[in-house]
Structure formats: C-alpha cells, structure tokens
Amino acid sequence: TPSSQDKEIICKARYAPPWVDLSIIGIAGGSGSGKSSIARSIVNQLNLPWVVILSMDSFYKSLDPECSRKAFLNEFDFDAPSALDFDALLKVLEDLKAGQRADIPIYSFAEHRRLSGTTSIYSPHVVILEGILALHDQRILDMLDMKIFCDEDADVCLTRRIIRDVQERGRDVEGIIKQWLAYVKPNFTKYVDPQRKVADIIVPRGVKNKIAISTVVQYIQQILLDKSKKHQATLKRLGRESMNT
Ligand code: ADP
Ligand code: C5P
Ligand code: MG
C-alpha cells in the first residue's frame, strides 16, 4: 500500500493547474485586414483579466545594419516568414502552457527594431495570437484551439495601411506603396492567403462583423466555463481524496 507521502505525490500528479489548459486563438489575414482591431474587440467584449493579446509584431527579428538601412528605404521584406522569429514565439507559447512567466519583446515599427525592455505575461487562460502569419507554422497551428482568417479586399487593406502607417508607424505614402508592391502583395498571395485553408472561421468585414466577433466571444466564454467546472471538480476530488488519507 502507498504511504501517505506517496498518496500526496499521486494526488499532485493528477492535479492540473488551470494554466495548463491555456487556450490559444489564432487570427491571421492580410496587413490592414483588421486583425488587431478584431483582437481588441474580442478582449473588450470579454472584459476579463485573464485574456491577453499576443501580437506577432513582437517577434520580428532584429536586423543587422545593412538590413536596417534597406528597411528605411522600404527595400526589406517583412512579409516573408523568414522575417519572424517563430522559434521565439513557440517558446513563449510553451512557457505560458507550462505556467511560466513569458517576457514579450516590444517592437518599434518606426525604428524597425526591438526596444529595450519587455512586457511580461503571467498565467493567462486565453491568448489571442494575431499576425499576418499566425496560421503559418505547423508547430503553432498544433497549439491553437480556434483558427480565424480575416478576409478583406486588397484595396481596403492598402488604404487603411497608408493612413495607419503615416499616422502611427512613421512612414510616407510613396514608401508604403513601394513596399506594398515589392513585398506585401506578392507575399500575401504566397504565404498569407493560403492560410485560409486551415482556418476554422473566415471573417469578412473585419471589426464591423459583430456576429462573427460575438460568436468567437461566446466560444471563448464556453471554454472558460468548461475550464472552471473542470477545475472545481478536480479541487473537490482532491479534497475527498485527502480526507480519505
Ligand atoms: P491589421 O492588424 O490586420 O493590419 P488593423 O486592425 O490594425 O489591421 O487595421 C488597420 C487600420 O485600419 C487601423 O488603423 C485601424 O484602426 C483601421 N481600421 C480597421 N478596421 C476598420 C474599419 N472597419 N473601418 C475603418 N478603419 C478600420
Ligand atoms: O498590423 P499588420 O498586420 O499590418 O503588421 C504586419 C505588417 O507590418 C507586414 O505586412 C509588414 O510589411 C509590416 N512591417 C513593416 N516594418 C517592420 C515590420 C513589419 O512595415 N519593421
Ligand atoms: Mg496589426
């Protein structure tokens, strides 16, 4: 028969802390299609502390001086998978699943580089991962509980991007269009658009699509409810088992 110490170890082994159940929602789509706006809208509607947005912007690789010079001339390709550090992103997701703190880099689009310091994430229950290539890497796809693709016309995306990048990302119109034609548009066809095949939900009309957003919100609420019930049941069971020891 197991000793009381052994019983305690067995109980702990069968106890899954809530963060082990971390759910990850992926949102991919073209630049300007409304991914970041949709992610914010989902979080606002949920209004819960343990749901966080993880933007793939944070995982752009650092550039050497030559690539940085090209970036400022709008001659660097930020739309191919090689521009992003998928290994670092995967490590963050794995750390969060293991209940560990993750330190997220802070990226400056205006400076094409990581800034000093990080933002820390602790034990979230839901992570919303958004980025042009959120549904690209098979290792990350395997970790996702729900896959969303934002569908928007290219001219709408480009006009939104022009306004946003001039206002928020320190760009000029000529440079934005040069980068769009050289890299953003061809890589959309090559890498971004094919992700719709692995999506569970395709969302047209971006943040204006209230039904799509409330469907996702309800799905997340259901996940959290199921998780909470499971956790309560585990605590009850452990309580009963420890009374029997
Ligand atoms: P993404 O993250 O896919 O590039 P964003 O959500 O950042 O897209 O949207 C790009 C820009 O367009 C942002 O400045 C945003 O405020 C604006 N925007 C997004 N959706 C709409 C919309 N439905 N109508 C008007 N502007 C929008
Ligand atoms: O938010 P959005 O999806 O538009 O962000 C991704 C876009 O950011 C990519 O299309 C890429 O061209 C652009 N980008 C950039 N400069 C960087 C990093 C990314 O223009 N330094
Ligand atoms: Mg964005």
mmCIF file of C-alpha atoms and ligand atoms in Angstrom:
data_model
loop_
_atom_site.group_PDB
_atom_site.id
_atom_site.type_symbol
_atom_site.label_atom_id
_atom_site.label_comp_id
_atom_site.label_asym_id
_atom_site.label_seq_id
_atom_site.Cartn_x
_atom_site.Cartn_y
_atom_site.Cartn_z
ATOM 1 C CA THR A 1 0.000 0.000 0.000
ATOM 2 C CA PRO A 2 1.277 3.531 -0.800
ATOM 3 C CA SER A 3 2.443 5.655 2.121
ATOM 4 C CA SER A 4 0.640 8.961 2.819
ATOM 5 C CA GLN A 5 3.605 10.768 1.250
ATOM 6 C CA ASP A 6 3.218 8.637 -1.920
ATOM 7 C CA LYS A 7 -0.517 9.404 -1.952
ATOM 8 C CA GLU A 8 0.223 13.109 -1.824
ATOM 9 C CA ILE A 9 2.598 12.780 -4.792
ATOM 10 C CA ILE A 10 -0.019 10.794 -6.764
ATOM 11 C CA CYS A 11 -2.666 13.458 -5.996
ATOM 12 C CA LYS A 12 -0.381 16.265 -7.125
ATOM 13 C CA ALA A 13 0.472 14.426 -10.339
ATOM 14 C CA ARG A 14 -3.224 14.189 -11.180
ATOM 15 C CA TYR A 15 -3.846 17.830 -10.308
ATOM 16 C CA ALA A 16 -3.690 20.001 -13.429
ATOM 17 C CA PRO A 17 -3.402 23.705 -12.555
ATOM 18 C CA PRO A 18 -5.703 25.902 -14.700
ATOM 19 C CA TRP A 19 -2.938 27.462 -16.780
ATOM 20 C CA VAL A 20 -2.005 24.025 -18.187
ATOM 21 C CA ASP A 21 -5.338 24.332 -20.011
ATOM 22 C CA LEU A 22 -4.306 27.571 -21.751
ATOM 23 C CA SER A 23 -6.409 28.116 -24.877
ATOM 24 C CA ILE A 24 -4.901 29.932 -27.834
ATOM 25 C CA ILE A 25 -6.947 31.617 -30.566
ATOM 26 C CA GLY A 26 -5.037 32.457 -33.778
ATOM 27 C CA ILE A 27 -6.034 35.392 -36.025
ATOM 28 C CA ALA A 28 -4.308 35.660 -39.411
ATOM 29 C CA GLY A 29 -5.032 37.759 -42.517
ATOM 30 C CA GLY A 30 -3.527 40.405 -44.746
ATOM 31 C CA SER A 31 -1.949 43.588 -43.457
ATOM 32 C CA GLY A 32 -4.761 46.080 -42.824
ATOM 33 C CA SER A 33 -7.473 43.393 -42.862
ATOM 34 C CA GLY A 34 -8.450 44.238 -39.272
ATOM 35 C CA LYS A 35 -6.688 41.542 -37.184
ATOM 36 C CA SER A 36 -5.501 43.836 -34.397
ATOM 37 C CA SER A 37 -8.884 45.614 -34.267
ATOM 38 C CA ILE A 38 -10.754 42.283 -34.066
ATOM 39 C CA ALA A 39 -8.434 41.019 -31.316
ATOM 40 C CA ARG A 40 -9.042 44.210 -29.285
ATOM 41 C CA SER A 41 -12.789 43.975 -29.847
ATOM 42 C CA ILE A 42 -12.860 40.352 -28.598
ATOM 43 C CA VAL A 43 -10.915 41.293 -25.464
ATOM 44 C CA ASN A 44 -13.120 44.349 -24.813
ATOM 45 C CA GLN A 45 -16.292 42.300 -25.092
ATOM 46 C CA LEU A 46 -14.940 39.551 -22.846
ATOM 47 C CA ASN A 47 -13.843 42.114 -20.233
ATOM 48 C CA LEU A 48 -11.913 39.509 -18.220
ATOM 49 C CA PRO A 49 -8.428 39.858 -16.725
ATOM 50 C CA TRP A 50 -7.004 36.562 -17.881
ATOM 51 C CA VAL A 51 -7.379 37.034 -21.662
ATOM 52 C CA VAL A 52 -4.359 38.609 -23.380
ATOM 53 C CA ILE A 53 -3.425 39.620 -26.926
ATOM 54 C CA LEU A 54 -0.092 38.409 -28.220
ATOM 55 C CA SER A 55 0.840 40.217 -31.424
ATOM 56 C CA MET A 56 3.295 38.633 -33.804
ATOM 57 C CA ASP A 57 4.699 42.156 -34.351
ATOM 58 C CA SER A 58 6.687 41.467 -31.165
ATOM 59 C CA PHE A 59 8.539 38.651 -32.897
ATOM 60 C CA TYR A 60 10.104 40.472 -35.842
ATOM 61 C CA LYS A 61 13.786 39.567 -35.856
ATOM 62 C CA SER A 62 16.470 42.150 -35.134
ATOM 63 C CA LEU A 63 18.166 43.459 -38.276
ATOM 64 C CA ASP A 64 21.882 43.880 -38.971
ATOM 65 C CA PRO A 65 22.960 47.403 -40.061
ATOM 66 C CA GLU A 66 22.717 46.579 -43.790
ATOM 67 C CA CYS A 67 19.172 45.162 -43.497
ATOM 68 C CA SER A 68 18.172 48.085 -41.282
ATOM 69 C CA ARG A 69 19.403 50.526 -43.941
ATOM 70 C CA LYS A 70 17.275 48.651 -46.504
ATOM 71 C CA ALA A 71 14.253 48.732 -44.173
ATOM 72 C CA PHE A 72 14.365 52.535 -44.019
ATOM 73 C CA LEU A 73 14.411 52.583 -47.852
ATOM 74 C CA ASN A 74 11.370 50.230 -47.896
ATOM 75 C CA GLU A 75 13.558 47.617 -49.528
ATOM 76 C CA PHE A 76 13.413 44.968 -46.793
ATOM 77 C CA ASP A 77 10.962 42.079 -46.961
ATOM 78 C CA PHE A 78 8.965 41.977 -43.694
ATOM 79 C CA ASP A 79 6.285 39.771 -45.208
ATOM 80 C CA ALA A 80 8.188 36.523 -45.691
ATOM 81 C CA PRO A 81 8.177 34.005 -42.812
ATOM 82 C CA SER A 82 11.973 34.410 -42.501
ATOM 83 C CA ALA A 83 11.437 37.944 -41.057
ATOM 84 C CA LEU A 84 9.731 36.487 -37.983
ATOM 85 C CA ASP A 85 11.244 34.520 -35.105
ATOM 86 C CA PHE A 86 8.802 31.611 -34.936
ATOM 87 C CA ASP A 87 11.103 29.700 -32.547
ATOM 88 C CA ALA A 88 10.924 32.531 -30.001
ATOM 89 C CA LEU A 89 7.136 32.721 -30.380
ATOM 90 C CA LEU A 90 6.814 28.963 -29.909
ATOM 91 C CA LYS A 91 8.970 29.128 -26.756
ATOM 92 C CA VAL A 92 6.692 31.863 -25.331
ATOM 93 C CA LEU A 93 3.578 29.770 -26.003
ATOM 94 C CA GLU A 94 5.204 26.677 -24.486
ATOM 95 C CA ASP A 95 6.318 28.635 -21.395
ATOM 96 C CA LEU A 96 2.807 30.005 -20.906
ATOM 97 C CA LYS A 97 1.352 26.495 -21.255
ATOM 98 C CA ALA A 98 3.825 25.325 -18.605
ATOM 99 C CA GLY A 99 2.634 28.046 -16.213
ATOM 100 C CA GLN A 100 5.792 30.100 -16.505
ATOM 101 C CA ARG A 101 6.064 33.846 -16.978
ATOM 102 C CA ALA A 102 6.832 34.953 -20.548
ATOM 103 C CA ASP A 103 8.694 38.154 -21.386
ATOM 104 C CA ILE A 104 7.489 39.627 -24.680
ATOM 105 C CA PRO A 105 9.766 41.927 -26.713
ATOM 106 C CA ILE A 106 8.491 45.422 -27.556
ATOM 107 C CA TYR A 107 8.796 46.290 -31.248
ATOM 108 C CA SER A 108 9.003 49.700 -32.915
ATOM 109 C CA PHE A 109 7.698 49.812 -36.496
ATOM 110 C CA ALA A 110 9.005 53.362 -36.809
ATOM 111 C CA GLU A 111 12.554 52.243 -35.956
ATOM 112 C CA HIS A 112 12.390 48.697 -37.422
ATOM 113 C CA ARG A 113 13.837 47.296 -34.206
ATOM 114 C CA ARG A 114 13.151 45.891 -30.760
ATOM 115 C CA LEU A 115 13.097 48.471 -27.996
ATOM 116 C CA SER A 116 14.734 47.845 -24.647
ATOM 117 C CA GLY A 117 12.560 46.198 -22.025
ATOM 118 C CA THR A 118 9.797 43.633 -22.298
ATOM 119 C CA THR A 119 6.154 43.152 -21.355
ATOM 120 C CA SER A 120 5.500 40.225 -19.045
ATOM 121 C CA ILE A 121 2.575 37.838 -19.288
ATOM 122 C CA TYR A 122 1.631 35.606 -16.343
ATOM 123 C CA SER A 123 -0.624 32.534 -16.460
ATOM 124 C CA PRO A 124 -3.350 33.700 -18.864
ATOM 125 C CA HIS A 125 -6.269 31.364 -19.545
ATOM 126 C CA VAL A 126 -6.729 32.594 -23.115
ATOM 127 C CA VAL A 127 -4.164 34.059 -25.515
ATOM 128 C CA ILE A 128 -5.253 35.737 -28.746
ATOM 129 C CA LEU A 129 -2.343 35.414 -31.150
ATOM 130 C CA GLU A 130 -2.665 37.821 -34.080
ATOM 131 C CA GLY A 131 -0.390 38.418 -37.041
ATOM 132 C CA ILE A 132 -0.196 38.095 -40.826
ATOM 133 C CA LEU A 133 1.316 34.606 -40.402
ATOM 134 C CA ALA A 134 -0.439 33.396 -37.237
ATOM 135 C CA LEU A 135 -1.613 30.240 -39.063
ATOM 136 C CA HIS A 136 1.636 29.549 -40.923
ATOM 137 C CA ASP A 137 3.883 27.442 -38.671
ATOM 138 C CA GLN A 138 2.681 23.885 -38.142
ATOM 139 C CA ARG A 139 4.079 23.750 -34.582
ATOM 140 C CA ILE A 140 1.959 26.773 -33.652
ATOM 141 C CA LEU A 141 -1.095 25.500 -35.562
ATOM 142 C CA ASP A 142 -0.909 22.360 -33.416
ATOM 143 C CA MET A 143 -1.291 24.531 -30.282
ATOM 144 C CA LEU A 144 -4.301 26.557 -31.484
ATOM 145 C CA ASP A 145 -7.848 25.930 -30.224
ATOM 146 C CA MET A 146 -9.501 28.152 -32.821
ATOM 147 C CA LYS A 147 -8.173 29.500 -36.125
ATOM 148 C CA ILE A 148 -9.557 32.697 -37.640
ATOM 149 C CA PHE A 149 -8.764 34.285 -41.011
ATOM 150 C CA CYS A 150 -9.695 37.935 -41.681
ATOM 151 C CA ASP A 151 -10.864 38.441 -45.236
ATOM 152 C CA GLU A 152 -10.755 41.944 -46.702
ATOM 153 C CA ASP A 153 -10.351 43.400 -50.200
ATOM 154 C CA ALA A 154 -6.762 44.350 -51.021
ATOM 155 C CA ASP A 155 -7.652 47.958 -51.885
ATOM 156 C CA VAL A 156 -9.340 48.393 -48.500
ATOM 157 C CA CYS A 157 -6.262 46.895 -46.779
ATOM 158 C CA LEU A 158 -3.884 49.174 -48.663
ATOM 159 C CA THR A 159 -5.844 52.366 -47.994
ATOM 160 C CA ARG A 160 -6.094 51.509 -44.288
ATOM 161 C CA ARG A 161 -2.400 50.703 -44.174
ATOM 162 C CA ILE A 162 -1.458 54.020 -45.822
ATOM 163 C CA ILE A 163 -3.415 56.028 -43.243
ATOM 164 C CA ARG A 164 -2.200 53.937 -40.281
ATOM 165 C CA ASP A 165 1.461 53.761 -41.313
ATOM 166 C CA VAL A 166 1.650 57.520 -41.927
ATOM 167 C CA GLN A 167 -0.076 58.293 -38.604
ATOM 168 C CA GLU A 168 1.400 55.591 -36.385
ATOM 169 C CA ARG A 169 4.406 53.930 -37.975
ATOM 170 C CA GLY A 170 6.431 56.915 -39.196
ATOM 171 C CA ARG A 171 6.102 56.204 -42.936
ATOM 172 C CA ASP A 172 5.456 58.187 -46.129
ATOM 173 C CA VAL A 173 2.904 57.304 -48.813
ATOM 174 C CA GLU A 174 5.478 56.652 -51.549
ATOM 175 C CA GLY A 175 7.461 54.244 -49.347
ATOM 176 C CA ILE A 176 4.328 52.393 -48.206
ATOM 177 C CA ILE A 177 3.248 51.796 -51.817
ATOM 178 C CA LYS A 178 6.779 50.750 -52.868
ATOM 179 C CA GLN A 179 6.941 48.163 -50.030
ATOM 180 C CA TRP A 180 3.381 47.011 -50.735
ATOM 181 C CA LEU A 181 4.066 46.277 -54.418
ATOM 182 C CA ALA A 182 7.507 44.715 -53.863
ATOM 183 C CA TYR A 183 6.818 42.544 -50.795
ATOM 184 C CA VAL A 184 3.407 42.825 -49.106
ATOM 185 C CA LYS A 185 1.254 41.991 -52.140
ATOM 186 C CA PRO A 186 3.330 39.063 -53.559
ATOM 187 C CA ASN A 187 3.815 37.513 -50.121
ATOM 188 C CA PHE A 188 0.110 37.830 -49.394
ATOM 189 C CA THR A 189 -0.512 35.540 -52.365
ATOM 190 C CA LYS A 190 2.354 33.236 -51.467
ATOM 191 C CA TYR A 191 2.054 32.908 -47.664
ATOM 192 C CA VAL A 192 -0.894 34.784 -46.160
ATOM 193 C CA ASP A 193 -3.817 33.823 -48.391
ATOM 194 C CA PRO A 194 -3.124 30.030 -48.292
ATOM 195 C CA GLN A 195 -3.738 30.137 -44.520
ATOM 196 C CA ARG A 196 -7.482 30.435 -45.155
ATOM 197 C CA LYS A 197 -7.399 26.694 -45.922
ATOM 198 C CA VAL A 198 -6.504 25.833 -42.329
ATOM 199 C CA ALA A 199 -8.884 28.395 -40.739
ATOM 200 C CA ASP A 200 -11.986 27.355 -38.786
ATOM 201 C CA ILE A 201 -13.712 30.679 -39.367
ATOM 202 C CA ILE A 202 -13.270 33.225 -42.178
ATOM 203 C CA VAL A 203 -14.338 36.710 -41.124
ATOM 204 C CA PRO A 204 -15.285 39.259 -43.798
ATOM 205 C CA ARG A 205 -15.842 42.987 -42.987
ATOM 206 C CA GLY A 206 -13.390 42.930 -40.062
ATOM 207 C CA VAL A 207 -14.404 44.587 -36.819
ATOM 208 C CA LYS A 208 -17.786 45.569 -38.310
ATOM 209 C CA ASN A 209 -18.757 41.882 -38.372
ATOM 210 C CA LYS A 210 -20.480 41.866 -34.986
ATOM 211 C CA ILE A 211 -21.929 38.357 -35.374
ATOM 212 C CA ALA A 212 -18.520 36.819 -36.107
ATOM 213 C CA ILE A 213 -16.989 38.601 -33.115
ATOM 214 C CA SER A 214 -19.785 37.637 -30.725
ATOM 215 C CA THR A 215 -19.524 34.011 -31.953
ATOM 216 C CA VAL A 216 -15.835 33.979 -31.041
ATOM 217 C CA VAL A 217 -16.565 35.692 -27.698
ATOM 218 C CA GLN A 218 -19.216 33.070 -26.859
ATOM 219 C CA TYR A 219 -16.836 30.272 -27.816
ATOM 220 C CA ILE A 220 -14.149 31.674 -25.501
ATOM 221 C CA GLN A 221 -16.681 32.127 -22.683
ATOM 222 C CA GLN A 222 -17.677 28.473 -23.103
ATOM 223 C CA ILE A 223 -14.016 27.406 -22.953
ATOM 224 C CA LEU A 224 -13.555 29.378 -19.710
ATOM 225 C CA LEU A 225 -16.759 27.973 -18.202
ATOM 226 C CA ASP A 226 -15.769 24.372 -19.031
ATOM 227 C CA LYS A 227 -12.332 25.008 -17.589
ATOM 228 C CA SER A 228 -13.713 26.475 -14.401
ATOM 229 C CA LYS A 229 -16.097 23.493 -13.955
ATOM 230 C CA LYS A 230 -13.237 21.060 -14.554
ATOM 231 C CA HIS A 231 -11.048 22.891 -12.052
ATOM 232 C CA GLN A 232 -13.803 22.931 -9.395
ATOM 233 C CA ALA A 233 -14.381 19.190 -9.924
ATOM 234 C CA THR A 234 -10.647 18.485 -9.538
ATOM 235 C CA LEU A 235 -10.470 20.519 -6.325
ATOM 236 C CA LYS A 236 -13.498 18.650 -4.921
ATOM 237 C CA ARG A 237 -11.977 15.285 -5.848
ATOM 238 C CA LEU A 238 -8.639 16.197 -4.278
ATOM 239 C CA GLY A 239 -10.448 17.365 -1.147
ATOM 240 C CA ARG A 240 -12.255 13.998 -0.908
ATOM 241 C CA GLU A 241 -9.059 12.044 -1.567
ATOM 242 C CA SER A 242 -7.069 13.920 1.069
ATOM 243 C CA MET A 243 -9.847 13.284 3.651
ATOM 244 C CA ASN A 244 -9.524 9.556 2.914
ATOM 245 C CA THR A 245 -5.741 9.510 3.572
HETATM 246 P P1 ADP B 1 -4.201 44.634 -39.174
HETATM 247 O O1 ADP B 1 -3.764 44.391 -37.767
HETATM 248 O O2 ADP B 1 -4.832 43.448 -39.824
HETATM 249 O O3 ADP B 1 -3.124 45.226 -40.014
HETATM 250 P P2 ADP B 1 -5.757 46.814 -38.075
HETATM 251 O O4 ADP B 1 -6.818 46.283 -37.193
HETATM 252 O O5 ADP B 1 -4.559 47.434 -37.435
HETATM 253 O O6 ADP B 1 -5.363 45.720 -39.156
HETATM 254 O O7 ADP B 1 -6.440 47.885 -39.057
HETATM 255 C C1 ADP B 1 -5.620 48.686 -39.909
HETATM 256 C C2 ADP B 1 -6.029 50.154 -39.769
HETATM 257 O O8 ADP B 1 -7.349 50.317 -40.245
HETATM 258 C C3 ADP B 1 -6.021 50.645 -38.320
HETATM 259 O O9 ADP B 1 -5.585 51.978 -38.284
HETATM 260 C C4 ADP B 1 -7.488 50.544 -37.911
HETATM 261 O O10 ADP B 1 -7.814 51.496 -36.936
HETATM 262 C C5 ADP B 1 -8.215 50.799 -39.228
HETATM 263 N N1 ADP B 1 -9.449 50.026 -39.348
HETATM 264 C C6 ADP B 1 -9.621 48.722 -39.039
HETATM 265 N N2 ADP B 1 -10.871 48.331 -39.294
HETATM 266 C C7 ADP B 1 -11.512 49.409 -39.802
HETATM 267 C C8 ADP B 1 -12.856 49.647 -40.283
HETATM 268 N N3 ADP B 1 -13.761 48.682 -40.291
HETATM 269 N N4 ADP B 1 -13.133 50.869 -40.737
HETATM 270 C C9 ADP B 1 -12.225 51.843 -40.733
HETATM 271 N N5 ADP B 1 -10.958 51.692 -40.305
HETATM 272 C C10 ADP B 1 -10.601 50.483 -39.843
HETATM 273 O O1 C5P B 2 -0.503 45.001 -38.372
HETATM 274 P P1 C5P B 2 -0.039 44.409 -39.672
HETATM 275 O O2 C5P B 2 -0.600 43.079 -39.965
HETATM 276 O O3 C5P B 2 -0.206 45.354 -40.836
HETATM 277 O O4 C5P B 2 1.540 44.216 -39.469
HETATM 278 C C1 C5P B 2 2.278 43.450 -40.382
HETATM 279 C C2 C5P B 2 2.938 44.310 -41.450
HETATM 280 O O5 C5P B 2 3.959 45.091 -40.856
HETATM 281 C C3 C5P B 2 3.618 43.478 -42.527
HETATM 282 O O6 C5P B 2 2.841 43.484 -43.696
HETATM 283 C C4 C5P B 2 4.984 44.172 -42.735
HETATM 284 O O7 C5P B 2 5.170 44.595 -44.061
HETATM 285 C C5 C5P B 2 4.917 45.393 -41.839
HETATM 286 N N1 C5P B 2 6.197 45.725 -41.191
HETATM 287 C C6 C5P B 2 6.843 46.903 -41.533
HETATM 288 N N2 C5P B 2 8.006 47.257 -40.901
HETATM 289 C C7 C5P B 2 8.538 46.472 -39.943
HETATM 290 C C8 C5P B 2 7.910 45.263 -39.579
HETATM 291 C C9 C5P B 2 6.721 44.911 -40.233
HETATM 292 O O8 C5P B 2 6.365 47.626 -42.411
HETATM 293 N N3 C5P B 2 9.675 46.859 -39.352
HETATM 294 MG MG MG B 3 -1.898 44.636 -36.744
#
